[in-house]
Coordinates of C-alpha atoms in Angstrom, one line a residue:
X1 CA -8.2 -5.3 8.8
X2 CA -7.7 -6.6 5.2
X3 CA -6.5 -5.5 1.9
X4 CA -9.4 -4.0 0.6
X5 CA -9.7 -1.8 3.6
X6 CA -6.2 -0.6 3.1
X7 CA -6.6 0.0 -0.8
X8 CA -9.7 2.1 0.2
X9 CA -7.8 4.3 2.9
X10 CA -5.0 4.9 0.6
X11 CA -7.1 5.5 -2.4
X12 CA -9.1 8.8 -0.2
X13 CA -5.4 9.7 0.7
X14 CA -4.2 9.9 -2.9
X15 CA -7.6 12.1 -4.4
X16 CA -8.7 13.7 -1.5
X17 CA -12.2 12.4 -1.3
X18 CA -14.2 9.6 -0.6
X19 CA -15.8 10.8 -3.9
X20 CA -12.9 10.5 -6.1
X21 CA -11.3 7.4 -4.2
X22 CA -14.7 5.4 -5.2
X23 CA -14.4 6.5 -9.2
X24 CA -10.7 5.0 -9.0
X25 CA -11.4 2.3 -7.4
X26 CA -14.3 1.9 -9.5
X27 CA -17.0 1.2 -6.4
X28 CA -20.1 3.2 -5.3
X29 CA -18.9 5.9 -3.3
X30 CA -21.2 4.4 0.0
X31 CA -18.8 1.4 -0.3
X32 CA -15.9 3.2 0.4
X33 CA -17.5 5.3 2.9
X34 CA -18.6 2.1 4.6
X35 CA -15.4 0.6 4.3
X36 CA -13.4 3.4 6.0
X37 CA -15.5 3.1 9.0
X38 CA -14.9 -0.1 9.5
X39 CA -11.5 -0.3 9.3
X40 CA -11.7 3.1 11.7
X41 CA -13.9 0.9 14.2
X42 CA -11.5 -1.9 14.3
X43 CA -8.7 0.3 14.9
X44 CA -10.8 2.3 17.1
X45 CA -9.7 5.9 16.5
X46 CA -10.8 8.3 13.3
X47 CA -8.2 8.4 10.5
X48 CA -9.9 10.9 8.8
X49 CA -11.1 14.7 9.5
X50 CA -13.4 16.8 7.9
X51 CA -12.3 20.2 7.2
X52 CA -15.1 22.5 4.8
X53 CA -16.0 20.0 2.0
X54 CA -12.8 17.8 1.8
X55 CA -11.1 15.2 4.7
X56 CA -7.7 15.7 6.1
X57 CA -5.7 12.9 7.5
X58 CA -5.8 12.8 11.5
X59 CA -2.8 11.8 13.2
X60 CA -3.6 8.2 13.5
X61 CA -4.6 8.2 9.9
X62 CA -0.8 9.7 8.5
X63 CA 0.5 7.1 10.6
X64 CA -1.1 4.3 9.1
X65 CA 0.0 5.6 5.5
X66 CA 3.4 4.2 5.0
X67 CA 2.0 0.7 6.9
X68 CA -0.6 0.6 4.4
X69 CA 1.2 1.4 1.3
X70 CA 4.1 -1.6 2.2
X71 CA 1.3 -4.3 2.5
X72 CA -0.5 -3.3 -0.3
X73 CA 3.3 -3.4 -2.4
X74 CA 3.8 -6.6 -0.6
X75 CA 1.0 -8.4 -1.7
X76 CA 1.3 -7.2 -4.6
X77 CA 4.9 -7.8 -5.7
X78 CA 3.9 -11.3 -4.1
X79 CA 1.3 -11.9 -6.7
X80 CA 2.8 -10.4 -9.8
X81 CA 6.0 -12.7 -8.7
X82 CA 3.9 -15.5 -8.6
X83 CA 2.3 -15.1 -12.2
X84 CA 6.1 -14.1 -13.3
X85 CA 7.3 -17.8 -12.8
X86 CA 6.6 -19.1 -15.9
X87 CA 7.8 -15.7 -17.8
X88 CA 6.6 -12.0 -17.6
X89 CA 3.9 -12.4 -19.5
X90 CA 1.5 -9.9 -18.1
X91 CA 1.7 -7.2 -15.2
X92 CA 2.2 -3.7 -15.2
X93 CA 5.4 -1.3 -14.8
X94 CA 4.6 2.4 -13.6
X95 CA 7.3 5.0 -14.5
X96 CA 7.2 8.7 -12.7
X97 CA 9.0 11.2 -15.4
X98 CA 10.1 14.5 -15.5
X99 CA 9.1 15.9 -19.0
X100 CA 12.5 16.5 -20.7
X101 CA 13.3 13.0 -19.6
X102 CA 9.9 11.3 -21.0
X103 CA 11.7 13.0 -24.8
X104 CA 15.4 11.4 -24.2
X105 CA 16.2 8.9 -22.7
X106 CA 12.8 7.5 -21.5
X107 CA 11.5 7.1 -24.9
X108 CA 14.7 4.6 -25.9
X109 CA 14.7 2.8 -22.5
X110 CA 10.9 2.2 -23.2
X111 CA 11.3 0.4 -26.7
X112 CA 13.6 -1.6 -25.5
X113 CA 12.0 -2.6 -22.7
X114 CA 8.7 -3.1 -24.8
X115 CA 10.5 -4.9 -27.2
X116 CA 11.7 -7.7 -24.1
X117 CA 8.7 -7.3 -22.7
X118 CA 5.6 -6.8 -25.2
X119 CA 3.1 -7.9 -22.7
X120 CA 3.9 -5.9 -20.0
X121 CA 1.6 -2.9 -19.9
X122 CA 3.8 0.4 -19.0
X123 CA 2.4 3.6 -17.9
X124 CA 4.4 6.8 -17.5
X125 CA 3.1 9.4 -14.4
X126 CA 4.0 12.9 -15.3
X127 CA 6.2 14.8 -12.3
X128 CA 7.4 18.2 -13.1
X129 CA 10.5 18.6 -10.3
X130 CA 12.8 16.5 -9.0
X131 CA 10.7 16.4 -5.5
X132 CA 7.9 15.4 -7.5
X133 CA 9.7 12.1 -8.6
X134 CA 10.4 11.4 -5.2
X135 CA 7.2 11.8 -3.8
X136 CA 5.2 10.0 -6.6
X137 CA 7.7 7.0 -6.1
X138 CA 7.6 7.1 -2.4
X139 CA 4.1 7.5 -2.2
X140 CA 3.7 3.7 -4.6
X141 CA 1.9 5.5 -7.4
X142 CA 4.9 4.6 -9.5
X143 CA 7.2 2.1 -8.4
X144 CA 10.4 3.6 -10.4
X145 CA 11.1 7.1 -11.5
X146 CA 13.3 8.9 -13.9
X147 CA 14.8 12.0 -11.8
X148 CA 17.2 14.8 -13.5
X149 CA 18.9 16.8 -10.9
X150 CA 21.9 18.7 -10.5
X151 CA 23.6 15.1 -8.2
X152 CA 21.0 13.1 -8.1
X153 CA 22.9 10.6 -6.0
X154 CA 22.5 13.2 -3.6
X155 CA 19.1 14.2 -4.3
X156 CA 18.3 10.8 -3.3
X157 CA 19.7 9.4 -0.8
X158 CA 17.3 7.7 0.7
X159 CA 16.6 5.8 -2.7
X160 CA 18.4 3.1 -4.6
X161 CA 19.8 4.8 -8.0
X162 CA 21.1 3.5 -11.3
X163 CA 23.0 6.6 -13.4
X164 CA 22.1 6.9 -16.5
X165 CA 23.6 9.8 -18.5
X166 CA 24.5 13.4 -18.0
X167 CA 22.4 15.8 -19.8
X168 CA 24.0 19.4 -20.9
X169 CA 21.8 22.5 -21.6
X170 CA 21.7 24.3 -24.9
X171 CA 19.6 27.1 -26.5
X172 CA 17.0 26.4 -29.0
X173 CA 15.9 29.6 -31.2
X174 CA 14.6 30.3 -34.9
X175 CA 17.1 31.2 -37.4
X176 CA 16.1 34.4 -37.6
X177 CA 17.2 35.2 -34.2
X178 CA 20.8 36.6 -33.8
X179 CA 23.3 34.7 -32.5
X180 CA 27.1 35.0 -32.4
X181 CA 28.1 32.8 -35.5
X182 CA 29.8 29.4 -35.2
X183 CA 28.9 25.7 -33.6
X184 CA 31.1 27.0 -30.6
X185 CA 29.0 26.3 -27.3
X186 CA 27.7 29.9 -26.1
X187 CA 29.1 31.6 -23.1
X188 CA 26.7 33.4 -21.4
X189 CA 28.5 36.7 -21.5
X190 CA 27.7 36.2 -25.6
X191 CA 23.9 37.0 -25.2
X192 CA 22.0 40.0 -25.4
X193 CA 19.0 41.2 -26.0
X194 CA 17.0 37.8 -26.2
X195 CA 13.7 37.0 -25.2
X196 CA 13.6 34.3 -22.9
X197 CA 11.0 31.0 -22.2
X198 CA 11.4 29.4 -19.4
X199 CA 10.4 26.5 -17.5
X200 CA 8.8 26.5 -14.1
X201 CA 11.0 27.3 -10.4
X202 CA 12.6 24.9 -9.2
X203 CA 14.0 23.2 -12.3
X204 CA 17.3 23.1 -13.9
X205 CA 16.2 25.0 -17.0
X206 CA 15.1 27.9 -15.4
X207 CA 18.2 27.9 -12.9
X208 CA 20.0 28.3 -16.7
X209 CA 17.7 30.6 -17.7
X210 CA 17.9 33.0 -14.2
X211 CA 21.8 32.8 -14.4
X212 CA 21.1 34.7 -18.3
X213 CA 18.9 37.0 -17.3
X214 CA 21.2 38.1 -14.0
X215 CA 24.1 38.3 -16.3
X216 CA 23.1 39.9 -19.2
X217 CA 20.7 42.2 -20.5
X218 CA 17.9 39.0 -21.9
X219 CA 14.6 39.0 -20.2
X220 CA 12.6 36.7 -19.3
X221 CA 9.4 37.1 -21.5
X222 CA 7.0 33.9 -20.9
X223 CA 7.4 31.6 -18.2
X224 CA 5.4 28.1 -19.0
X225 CA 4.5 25.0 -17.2
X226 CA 3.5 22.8 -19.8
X227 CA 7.2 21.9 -21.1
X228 CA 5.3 20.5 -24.3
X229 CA 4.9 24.2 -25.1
X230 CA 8.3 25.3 -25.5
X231 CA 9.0 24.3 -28.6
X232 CA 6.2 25.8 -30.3
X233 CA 6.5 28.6 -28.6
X234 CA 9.9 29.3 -30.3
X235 CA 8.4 28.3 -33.4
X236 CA 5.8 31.3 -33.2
X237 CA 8.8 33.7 -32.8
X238 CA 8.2 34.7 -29.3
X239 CA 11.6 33.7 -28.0
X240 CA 14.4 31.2 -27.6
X241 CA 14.2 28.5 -24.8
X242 CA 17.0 27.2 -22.8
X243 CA 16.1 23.2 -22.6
X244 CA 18.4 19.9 -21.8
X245 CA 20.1 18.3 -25.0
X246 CA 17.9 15.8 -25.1
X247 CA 15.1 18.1 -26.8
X248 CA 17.9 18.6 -29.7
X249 CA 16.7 15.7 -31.5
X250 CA 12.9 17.1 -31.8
X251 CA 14.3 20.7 -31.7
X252 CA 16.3 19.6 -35.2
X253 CA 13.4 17.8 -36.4
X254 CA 11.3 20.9 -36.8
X255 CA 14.1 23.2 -38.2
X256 CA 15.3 25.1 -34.9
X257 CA 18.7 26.3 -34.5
X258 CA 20.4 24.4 -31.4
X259 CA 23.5 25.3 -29.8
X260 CA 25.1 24.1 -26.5
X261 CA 25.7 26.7 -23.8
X262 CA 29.2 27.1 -21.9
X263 CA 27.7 26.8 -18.5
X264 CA 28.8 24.5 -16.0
X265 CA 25.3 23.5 -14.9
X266 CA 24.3 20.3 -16.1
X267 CA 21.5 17.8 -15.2
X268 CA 22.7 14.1 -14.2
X269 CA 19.7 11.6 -15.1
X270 CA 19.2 8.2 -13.3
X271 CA 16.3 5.7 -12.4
X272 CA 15.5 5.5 -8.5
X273 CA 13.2 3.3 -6.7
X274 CA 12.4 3.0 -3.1
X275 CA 15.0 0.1 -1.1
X276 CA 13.0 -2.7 -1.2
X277 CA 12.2 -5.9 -3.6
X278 CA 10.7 -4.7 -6.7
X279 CA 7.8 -6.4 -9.0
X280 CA 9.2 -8.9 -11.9
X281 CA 8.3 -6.0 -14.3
X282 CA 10.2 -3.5 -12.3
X283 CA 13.1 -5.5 -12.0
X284 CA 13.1 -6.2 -16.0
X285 CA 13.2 -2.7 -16.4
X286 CA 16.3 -1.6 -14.4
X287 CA 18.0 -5.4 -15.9
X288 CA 17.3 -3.4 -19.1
X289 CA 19.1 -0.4 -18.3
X290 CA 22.2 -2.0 -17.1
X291 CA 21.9 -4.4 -19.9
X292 CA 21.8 -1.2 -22.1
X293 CA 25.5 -0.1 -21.2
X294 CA 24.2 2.7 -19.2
X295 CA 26.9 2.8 -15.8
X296 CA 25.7 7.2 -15.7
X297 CA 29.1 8.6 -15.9
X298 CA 32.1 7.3 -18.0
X299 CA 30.3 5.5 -20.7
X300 CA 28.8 1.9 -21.4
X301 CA 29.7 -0.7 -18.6
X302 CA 28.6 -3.8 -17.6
X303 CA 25.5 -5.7 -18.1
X304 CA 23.9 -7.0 -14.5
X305 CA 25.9 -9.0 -12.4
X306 CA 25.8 -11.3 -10.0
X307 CA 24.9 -9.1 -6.8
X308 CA 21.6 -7.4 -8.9
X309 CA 20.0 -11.3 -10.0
X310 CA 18.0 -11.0 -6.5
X311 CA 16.1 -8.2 -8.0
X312 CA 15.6 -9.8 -11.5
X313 CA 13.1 -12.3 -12.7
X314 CA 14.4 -16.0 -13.9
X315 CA 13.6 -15.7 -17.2
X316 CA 15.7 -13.4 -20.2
X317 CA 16.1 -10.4 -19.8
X318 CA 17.4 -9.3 -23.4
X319 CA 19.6 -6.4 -24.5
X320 CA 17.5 -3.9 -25.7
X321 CA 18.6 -1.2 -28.4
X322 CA 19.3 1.5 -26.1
X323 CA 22.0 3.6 -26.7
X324 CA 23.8 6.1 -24.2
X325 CA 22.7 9.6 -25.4
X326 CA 24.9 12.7 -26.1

């Protein structure tokens, strides 16, 4: 068994086909197909099973999956620590977001981390829920992920966590639409008649939006996926959107009305990572989050100490000009 084997297995895991696995890996799909059945020789058992047109794991093949996917980190924390001696100079950070997250605060913990670490390449994997995160991150598609969840600590137990900030929710509408006047945050017992657009089950905007709709006489009108599409859609004068404060900035931007709502429901934001040594450029990144002030809860605390320089590279981590959002 080597590492190319496992990086073929795991790669039919992730897309599904042996197809698919070879356009990643960038290899003729009879390559990996070869591959695979050698590693299934040596281990003498099938790890895959056809069903219709696609492969399903067999039994000994989801048990390999989490072997496989710590010596594949392994060696490669190894080598990327290796080439971080001298300074992280190259190397790649993967980041699984939530979309109201990739607006505020991902987009300020980025530029500072870009600006510490300009060679560093950083890619951000989209994840729509809180389970998504979690998955993605466990699965070592992304090795850290930005999670926004009614207690995340609690969400994620099973994952290291650094807080972040807590994010309230607010309603973003046209000026035309009628609202009770004031900057006063809006109880929900102060709406009626609105046409709602919400995000997908399972997500704290929606849980916002459901409590409205059971409460009141607003309506749900257009229910959306794409989170990108909120905004625009109020724009078009199809309805307001209930959204976490961090869209305010954009929401201002293009000359929407934003006011907070009075409802206790807010979404606590953090950066989690699965409990084991992480890559130089992984480790920058959380050094530049706790560098940035961010302690999740009362406001700005201490950069890293002593107990988190196991997790850090040797070399500077740098401030950053990330500020705590509100």
């Amino acid at each position: 068994m080597d590492i190319r084997q496992l990086r073929s297995f795991l790669a039919v895991v992730d897309h599904g086909s042996v197809h698919r696995a070879a356009e990643h890996l960038f290899v003729a799909q009879p390559s990996v197909t070869q591959t695979i059945r050698r590693l299934e020789a040596q281990l003498g058992t099938n790890l895959f099973l056809r069903q219709g047109r696609g492969l399903v794991l067999s039994p000994s093949g989801a048990a390999l999956v989490a072997p496989a996917r710590e010596v594949v980190r392994s060696l490669d924390v190894a080598r990327e620590t290796v080439a971080a001696v001298d300074g992280l100079r190259g190397g790649q950070l993967r980041i699984a977001s939530m979309p109201s997250q990739v607006v505020s605060p991902l987009t300020e913990l980025i530029a500072a981390y870009a600006d510490a670490y300009p060679h560093v390449r950083v890619a951000v994997v989209a994840a729509a829920r809180p389970d998504d995160v979690r998955d993605t991150v466990r699965r070592g598609v992304a090795e850290v992920g930005i999670v926004a969840a009614a207690g995340t600590h609690e969400v994620f137990t099973d994952f290291d966590h650094v807080p972040i900030e807590t994010q309230a929710f607010v309603l973003v509408a046209r000026d035309d639409v009628s609202l009770p006047p004031g900057d006063r945050p809006l109880a929900i017992d102060q709406l009626s008649d609105l046409r709602l657009i919400a995000g997908q089950q399972g997500t704290g905007m929606r849980r916002v939006a459901d409590a409205i709709v059971a409460a009141t006489d607003c309506r749900i009108a257009i229910e959306i996926e794409h989170r990108e599409g909120l905004l625009p859609l109020v724009l078009s004068g199809v309805g307001v959107a209930v959204v976490a404060d961090s869209w305010r900035p954009l929401a201002d931007a293009v000359g929407l009305h934003v006011r907070q709502l009075a409802v206790e429901d807010t979404l606590d934001v953090g950066l989690v990572w699965q409990r084991h040594h992480l890559s130089p450029a992984a480790a920058a990144f959380v050094a530049v989050i706790k560098g940035a002030g961010f302690d999740g809860h009362t406001g700005p605390g201490p950069g890293p100490g002593p107990n988190d320089r196991e997790q850090q590279p040797e070399q500077d981590i740098g401030g950053g000009r990330t500020q705590r959002h509100r």
